[in-house]
């Protein structure tokens, strides 16, 4: 798997795969880290590589990290400690990989169960756009989808999630920790809504959610998609929405921000 770096030189995206019962080293997140990509410099290639791994892990789903893998792991750990998501896996020897894997599976399955419970769901209509910075967020939305390779970390971890539906893969990397960010339940509402537009949730980062679909949206599919994105981000009169519509009509992927400071990604 070869890509060009920003100086035009060729370099290879390296993949390391793991069995769930392999020792958990610093290169992995937990026992459900089934692959690690290094020297990532292409979202298209990353999505294709994750797709190639799916059959080997079916019926479980796969979800990968996106931007800032270390921050993503940190905020996801804390998001998973939310009262509604906390799982008591009991006492076990952390050096016993089989026991640790059982606990990791139990944790992901419990989070998926809570997300799928209609009593805890956040409905789409309950989501509102941020009252401030909306125009900047729409501009950022265009920018991250124009040059996604600049937003993705050069290290990406791929997590196996023991769930039977694509929308529940979010349980493998729950996120949305800081006040002002969309939390895990709100992000699940976004994932469910975008599934109506043919998008599958394939990645969660420290600030981004990643989606893909088999083919780009058709001209008839673009307007309702943009309407829903306006619902999330506001600034309905922004000229950037037309730019995004034209961009997405030629792309299988969609990246959106879920953090309050999403637009600050452009300053990095």
mmCIF file of C-alpha atoms in Angstrom:
data_model
loop_
_atom_site.group_PDB
_atom_site.id
_atom_site.type_symbol
_atom_site.label_atom_id
_atom_site.label_comp_id
_atom_site.label_asym_id
_atom_site.label_seq_id
_atom_site.Cartn_x
_atom_site.Cartn_y
_atom_site.Cartn_z
ATOM 1 C CA UNK A 1 0.000 0.000 0.000
ATOM 2 C CA UNK A 2 1.890 3.059 -1.253
ATOM 3 C CA UNK A 3 1.069 6.747 -0.928
ATOM 4 C CA UNK A 4 2.889 9.977 -1.659
ATOM 5 C CA UNK A 5 3.967 12.230 1.176
ATOM 6 C CA UNK A 6 3.599 15.987 0.956
ATOM 7 C CA UNK A 7 6.994 16.297 -0.727
ATOM 8 C CA UNK A 8 5.919 13.936 -3.476
ATOM 9 C CA UNK A 9 8.019 11.006 -2.271
ATOM 10 C CA UNK A 10 6.471 7.554 -2.160
ATOM 11 C CA UNK A 11 5.994 5.866 1.173
ATOM 12 C CA UNK A 12 4.038 2.805 2.227
ATOM 13 C CA UNK A 13 1.093 2.650 4.594
ATOM 14 C CA UNK A 14 2.090 -0.203 6.880
ATOM 15 C CA UNK A 15 -0.447 -2.589 8.376
ATOM 16 C CA UNK A 16 0.062 -4.738 11.463
ATOM 17 C CA UNK A 17 -2.686 -7.214 12.345
ATOM 18 C CA UNK A 18 -3.424 -8.777 15.718
ATOM 19 C CA UNK A 19 -5.336 -11.723 17.052
ATOM 20 C CA UNK A 20 -7.635 -10.841 19.929
ATOM 21 C CA UNK A 21 -5.578 -13.071 22.223
ATOM 22 C CA UNK A 22 -2.229 -11.505 21.311
ATOM 23 C CA UNK A 23 -0.586 -9.582 24.175
ATOM 24 C CA UNK A 24 -1.741 -5.977 24.449
ATOM 25 C CA UNK A 25 1.309 -3.786 23.925
ATOM 26 C CA UNK A 26 1.554 -0.003 23.638
ATOM 27 C CA UNK A 27 0.909 -0.399 19.905
ATOM 28 C CA UNK A 28 -2.655 -1.516 20.626
ATOM 29 C CA UNK A 29 -5.604 -0.011 22.484
ATOM 30 C CA UNK A 30 -7.021 -3.242 23.918
ATOM 31 C CA UNK A 31 -7.640 -6.859 22.917
ATOM 32 C CA UNK A 32 -10.142 -5.721 20.284
ATOM 33 C CA UNK A 33 -7.511 -3.779 18.352
ATOM 34 C CA UNK A 34 -7.266 -6.067 15.324
ATOM 35 C CA UNK A 35 -5.076 -3.856 13.128
ATOM 36 C CA UNK A 36 -2.819 -0.830 13.245
ATOM 37 C CA UNK A 37 -1.933 1.324 10.254
ATOM 38 C CA UNK A 38 1.195 3.470 10.254
ATOM 39 C CA UNK A 39 2.152 6.186 7.747
ATOM 40 C CA UNK A 40 -1.495 6.815 6.875
ATOM 41 C CA UNK A 41 -1.762 9.564 4.286
ATOM 42 C CA UNK A 42 -4.904 8.749 2.306
ATOM 43 C CA UNK A 43 -8.467 8.437 3.541
ATOM 44 C CA UNK A 44 -9.454 6.521 0.404
ATOM 45 C CA UNK A 45 -6.744 3.945 0.993
ATOM 46 C CA UNK A 46 -7.566 3.708 4.689
ATOM 47 C CA UNK A 47 -11.258 3.020 3.999
ATOM 48 C CA UNK A 48 -10.339 0.370 1.408
ATOM 49 C CA UNK A 49 -7.932 -1.310 3.835
ATOM 50 C CA UNK A 50 -10.527 -1.412 6.633
ATOM 51 C CA UNK A 51 -13.060 -2.833 4.151
ATOM 52 C CA UNK A 52 -10.611 -5.603 3.281
ATOM 53 C CA UNK A 53 -10.475 -6.613 6.955
ATOM 54 C CA UNK A 54 -14.221 -6.810 7.504
ATOM 55 C CA UNK A 55 -14.839 -10.321 6.194
ATOM 56 C CA UNK A 56 -12.236 -11.809 8.527
ATOM 57 C CA UNK A 57 -14.052 -10.418 11.567
ATOM 58 C CA UNK A 58 -17.711 -10.828 10.572
ATOM 59 C CA UNK A 59 -20.286 -10.818 12.049
ATOM 60 C CA UNK A 60 -18.552 -8.321 14.374
ATOM 61 C CA UNK A 61 -18.184 -4.787 13.018
ATOM 62 C CA UNK A 62 -15.002 -2.739 12.609
ATOM 63 C CA UNK A 63 -14.443 0.880 13.579
ATOM 64 C CA UNK A 64 -11.210 2.822 13.221
ATOM 65 C CA UNK A 65 -9.741 5.903 14.835
ATOM 66 C CA UNK A 66 -9.364 9.034 12.715
ATOM 67 C CA UNK A 67 -7.781 12.281 13.932
ATOM 68 C CA UNK A 68 -5.379 12.425 16.921
ATOM 69 C CA UNK A 69 -5.327 8.796 18.031
ATOM 70 C CA UNK A 70 -3.928 9.512 21.509
ATOM 71 C CA UNK A 71 -6.507 12.202 22.301
ATOM 72 C CA UNK A 72 -9.216 9.951 20.874
ATOM 73 C CA UNK A 73 -8.214 7.135 23.237
ATOM 74 C CA UNK A 74 -8.132 9.532 26.195
ATOM 75 C CA UNK A 75 -11.537 11.108 25.597
ATOM 76 C CA UNK A 76 -13.109 7.774 24.660
ATOM 77 C CA UNK A 77 -11.910 6.247 27.919
ATOM 78 C CA UNK A 78 -13.589 9.042 29.875
ATOM 79 C CA UNK A 79 -16.723 9.020 27.710
ATOM 80 C CA UNK A 80 -17.060 5.306 28.413
ATOM 81 C CA UNK A 81 -17.025 6.033 32.145
ATOM 82 C CA UNK A 82 -20.286 7.957 31.923
ATOM 83 C CA UNK A 83 -22.725 6.585 34.480
ATOM 84 C CA UNK A 84 -25.078 5.113 31.889
ATOM 85 C CA UNK A 85 -22.220 3.354 30.082
ATOM 86 C CA UNK A 86 -20.096 2.074 32.956
ATOM 87 C CA UNK A 87 -19.678 -1.696 33.003
ATOM 88 C CA UNK A 88 -18.576 -3.761 35.979
ATOM 89 C CA UNK A 89 -16.523 -6.529 34.389
ATOM 90 C CA UNK A 90 -15.592 -7.943 37.783
ATOM 91 C CA UNK A 91 -12.102 -8.629 38.991
ATOM 92 C CA UNK A 92 -9.692 -10.335 36.620
ATOM 93 C CA UNK A 93 -5.978 -10.689 36.072
ATOM 94 C CA UNK A 94 -5.051 -8.057 33.486
ATOM 95 C CA UNK A 95 -2.163 -10.280 32.403
ATOM 96 C CA UNK A 96 -4.691 -12.976 31.475
ATOM 97 C CA UNK A 97 -5.389 -11.985 27.882
ATOM 98 C CA UNK A 98 -8.459 -14.209 27.572
ATOM 99 C CA UNK A 99 -9.999 -12.644 30.689
ATOM 100 C CA UNK A 100 -9.132 -9.144 29.457
ATOM 101 C CA UNK A 101 -10.725 -9.925 26.093
ATOM 102 C CA UNK A 102 -13.887 -11.128 27.813
ATOM 103 C CA UNK A 103 -14.019 -7.835 29.739
ATOM 104 C CA UNK A 104 -13.416 -5.790 26.565
ATOM 105 C CA UNK A 105 -16.223 -7.627 24.760
ATOM 106 C CA UNK A 106 -18.534 -7.213 27.743
ATOM 107 C CA UNK A 107 -17.853 -3.470 27.858
ATOM 108 C CA UNK A 108 -18.552 -2.929 24.152
ATOM 109 C CA UNK A 109 -21.657 -5.116 24.239
ATOM 110 C CA UNK A 110 -23.022 -3.240 27.246
ATOM 111 C CA UNK A 111 -22.492 0.153 25.619
ATOM 112 C CA UNK A 112 -24.225 -1.110 22.476
ATOM 113 C CA UNK A 113 -27.127 -2.389 24.559
ATOM 114 C CA UNK A 114 -27.610 1.002 26.210
ATOM 115 C CA UNK A 115 -27.332 2.852 22.894
ATOM 116 C CA UNK A 116 -29.971 0.563 21.398
ATOM 117 C CA UNK A 117 -32.381 1.067 24.301
ATOM 118 C CA UNK A 118 -35.187 3.402 23.211
ATOM 119 C CA UNK A 119 -35.367 4.705 26.782
ATOM 120 C CA UNK A 120 -31.884 6.215 26.524
ATOM 121 C CA UNK A 121 -31.852 7.213 22.873
ATOM 122 C CA UNK A 122 -31.468 10.800 21.768
ATOM 123 C CA UNK A 123 -33.808 11.525 18.884
ATOM 124 C CA UNK A 124 -32.716 13.441 15.807
ATOM 125 C CA UNK A 125 -35.101 16.337 16.383
ATOM 126 C CA UNK A 126 -33.549 16.893 19.825
ATOM 127 C CA UNK A 127 -30.190 17.749 18.266
ATOM 128 C CA UNK A 128 -29.643 21.450 17.709
ATOM 129 C CA UNK A 129 -26.934 23.405 15.960
ATOM 130 C CA UNK A 130 -24.481 25.369 18.074
ATOM 131 C CA UNK A 131 -25.696 28.973 18.460
ATOM 132 C CA UNK A 132 -22.180 30.349 17.957
ATOM 133 C CA UNK A 133 -19.490 29.738 15.370
ATOM 134 C CA UNK A 134 -21.903 28.087 12.941
ATOM 135 C CA UNK A 135 -20.452 29.763 9.839
ATOM 136 C CA UNK A 136 -16.933 28.737 10.855
ATOM 137 C CA UNK A 137 -18.121 25.172 11.452
ATOM 138 C CA UNK A 138 -19.622 24.958 7.965
ATOM 139 C CA UNK A 139 -16.397 26.307 6.499
ATOM 140 C CA UNK A 140 -14.494 23.673 8.507
ATOM 141 C CA UNK A 141 -16.868 20.985 7.240
ATOM 142 C CA UNK A 142 -15.974 21.907 3.672
ATOM 143 C CA UNK A 143 -12.274 22.027 4.464
ATOM 144 C CA UNK A 144 -12.011 18.651 6.212
ATOM 145 C CA UNK A 145 -13.861 16.973 3.352
ATOM 146 C CA UNK A 146 -11.755 18.750 0.729
ATOM 147 C CA UNK A 147 -8.454 17.608 2.238
ATOM 148 C CA UNK A 148 -9.243 14.744 4.626
ATOM 149 C CA UNK A 149 -5.691 13.425 4.389
ATOM 150 C CA UNK A 150 -4.561 16.464 6.423
ATOM 151 C CA UNK A 151 -6.997 15.609 9.233
ATOM 152 C CA UNK A 152 -6.338 11.878 9.675
ATOM 153 C CA UNK A 153 -3.583 10.859 12.075
ATOM 154 C CA UNK A 154 -0.701 8.963 10.502
ATOM 155 C CA UNK A 155 -1.420 6.206 13.044
ATOM 156 C CA UNK A 156 -4.860 4.574 12.900
ATOM 157 C CA UNK A 157 -6.139 1.738 15.087
ATOM 158 C CA UNK A 158 -8.896 -0.605 13.917
ATOM 159 C CA UNK A 159 -11.224 -1.902 16.608
ATOM 160 C CA UNK A 160 -13.324 -5.061 16.426
ATOM 161 C CA UNK A 161 -16.782 -4.386 17.889
ATOM 162 C CA UNK A 162 -18.894 -7.434 18.896
ATOM 163 C CA UNK A 163 -22.213 -6.074 17.608
ATOM 164 C CA UNK A 164 -24.556 -7.127 14.835
ATOM 165 C CA UNK A 165 -25.448 -3.733 13.321
ATOM 166 C CA UNK A 166 -23.359 -1.010 11.715
ATOM 167 C CA UNK A 167 -24.907 1.802 13.767
ATOM 168 C CA UNK A 168 -23.871 0.073 17.008
ATOM 169 C CA UNK A 169 -20.189 -0.040 16.013
ATOM 170 C CA UNK A 170 -19.984 3.314 17.808
ATOM 171 C CA UNK A 171 -19.823 1.248 21.021
ATOM 172 C CA UNK A 172 -16.248 0.306 20.139
ATOM 173 C CA UNK A 173 -15.072 3.922 20.386
ATOM 174 C CA UNK A 174 -17.635 5.863 22.411
ATOM 175 C CA UNK A 175 -16.726 9.529 22.396
ATOM 176 C CA UNK A 176 -17.948 13.003 23.194
ATOM 177 C CA UNK A 177 -16.451 13.795 26.582
ATOM 178 C CA UNK A 178 -16.056 17.548 27.016
ATOM 179 C CA UNK A 179 -18.903 19.892 27.842
ATOM 180 C CA UNK A 180 -20.137 21.459 24.617
ATOM 181 C CA UNK A 181 -19.313 18.378 22.507
ATOM 182 C CA UNK A 182 -21.970 16.011 21.245
ATOM 183 C CA UNK A 183 -21.873 13.054 23.614
ATOM 184 C CA UNK A 184 -21.996 9.356 22.758
ATOM 185 C CA UNK A 185 -25.797 9.243 22.673
ATOM 186 C CA UNK A 186 -26.034 12.336 20.474
ATOM 187 C CA UNK A 187 -23.376 10.915 18.156
ATOM 188 C CA UNK A 188 -25.424 7.733 17.900
ATOM 189 C CA UNK A 189 -28.400 9.827 16.781
ATOM 190 C CA UNK A 190 -26.191 11.297 14.040
ATOM 191 C CA UNK A 191 -24.989 7.834 12.997
ATOM 192 C CA UNK A 192 -28.569 6.569 12.749
ATOM 193 C CA UNK A 193 -29.688 9.588 10.749
ATOM 194 C CA UNK A 194 -26.849 9.425 8.242
ATOM 195 C CA UNK A 195 -27.603 5.729 7.720
ATOM 196 C CA UNK A 196 -30.857 6.956 6.131
ATOM 197 C CA UNK A 197 -28.687 8.664 3.534
ATOM 198 C CA UNK A 198 -26.781 5.449 2.807
ATOM 199 C CA UNK A 199 -23.752 6.249 4.973
ATOM 200 C CA UNK A 200 -22.063 3.699 7.224
ATOM 201 C CA UNK A 201 -20.132 4.904 10.266
ATOM 202 C CA UNK A 202 -16.578 3.619 9.821
ATOM 203 C CA UNK A 203 -14.486 5.817 12.133
ATOM 204 C CA UNK A 204 -14.412 7.979 15.248
ATOM 205 C CA UNK A 205 -11.615 10.360 16.140
ATOM 206 C CA UNK A 206 -10.968 12.957 18.803
ATOM 207 C CA UNK A 207 -13.098 15.499 16.902
ATOM 208 C CA UNK A 208 -14.425 13.729 13.800
ATOM 209 C CA UNK A 209 -16.925 11.062 12.824
ATOM 210 C CA UNK A 210 -16.240 9.283 9.531
ATOM 211 C CA UNK A 211 -18.837 7.831 7.162
ATOM 212 C CA UNK A 212 -18.717 6.055 3.822
ATOM 213 C CA UNK A 213 -21.219 4.720 1.313
ATOM 214 C CA UNK A 214 -20.851 2.380 -1.691
ATOM 215 C CA UNK A 215 -21.129 5.217 -4.232
ATOM 216 C CA UNK A 216 -21.368 9.017 -4.003
ATOM 217 C CA UNK A 217 -24.849 10.492 -3.438
ATOM 218 C CA UNK A 218 -26.941 11.091 -6.538
ATOM 219 C CA UNK A 219 -28.155 14.605 -7.414
ATOM 220 C CA UNK A 220 -31.550 13.719 -5.913
ATOM 221 C CA UNK A 221 -29.927 12.506 -2.677
ATOM 222 C CA UNK A 222 -27.817 15.607 -2.056
ATOM 223 C CA UNK A 223 -30.531 18.142 -1.005
ATOM 224 C CA UNK A 224 -31.995 16.071 1.875
ATOM 225 C CA UNK A 225 -28.458 15.247 3.042
ATOM 226 C CA UNK A 226 -27.523 18.945 3.135
ATOM 227 C CA UNK A 227 -30.793 19.722 4.940
ATOM 228 C CA UNK A 228 -29.832 17.307 7.711
ATOM 229 C CA UNK A 229 -26.302 18.691 7.935
ATOM 230 C CA UNK A 230 -27.765 22.203 8.257
ATOM 231 C CA UNK A 231 -29.847 20.851 11.140
ATOM 232 C CA UNK A 232 -26.580 19.812 12.825
ATOM 233 C CA UNK A 233 -24.409 22.830 12.078
ATOM 234 C CA UNK A 234 -26.715 25.778 11.396
ATOM 235 C CA UNK A 235 -25.880 28.773 9.170
ATOM 236 C CA UNK A 236 -28.486 27.794 6.541
ATOM 237 C CA UNK A 237 -27.629 30.794 4.354
ATOM 238 C CA UNK A 238 -23.904 30.022 4.201
ATOM 239 C CA UNK A 239 -22.529 29.788 0.640
ATOM 240 C CA UNK A 240 -20.328 26.948 1.881
ATOM 241 C CA UNK A 241 -23.283 24.554 1.779
ATOM 242 C CA UNK A 242 -23.358 24.669 -2.017
ATOM 243 C CA UNK A 243 -19.622 24.021 -2.091
ATOM 244 C CA UNK A 244 -20.086 21.012 0.183
ATOM 245 C CA UNK A 245 -22.977 19.712 -1.928
ATOM 246 C CA UNK A 246 -20.811 19.751 -5.050
ATOM 247 C CA UNK A 247 -17.941 18.136 -3.169
ATOM 248 C CA UNK A 248 -19.991 15.279 -1.711
ATOM 249 C CA UNK A 249 -21.582 14.491 -5.076
ATOM 250 C CA UNK A 250 -18.173 13.127 -6.117
ATOM 251 C CA UNK A 251 -17.141 11.393 -2.878
ATOM 252 C CA UNK A 252 -18.035 8.182 -1.083
ATOM 253 C CA UNK A 253 -16.820 9.543 2.253
ATOM 254 C CA UNK A 254 -18.100 12.189 4.643
ATOM 255 C CA UNK A 255 -16.312 13.587 7.697
ATOM 256 C CA UNK A 256 -18.185 15.675 10.248
ATOM 257 C CA UNK A 257 -17.113 17.258 13.519
ATOM 258 C CA UNK A 258 -18.771 16.584 16.852
ATOM 259 C CA UNK A 259 -16.735 18.858 19.131
ATOM 260 C CA UNK A 260 -17.492 22.419 20.168
ATOM 261 C CA UNK A 261 -14.118 23.579 18.818
ATOM 262 C CA UNK A 262 -14.445 21.638 15.554
ATOM 263 C CA UNK A 263 -13.506 24.643 13.419
ATOM 264 C CA UNK A 264 -10.191 24.993 15.283
ATOM 265 C CA UNK A 265 -8.968 21.893 13.470
ATOM 266 C CA UNK A 266 -8.149 24.236 10.621
ATOM 267 C CA UNK A 267 -5.675 26.102 12.816
ATOM 268 C CA UNK A 268 -3.525 23.028 13.495
#
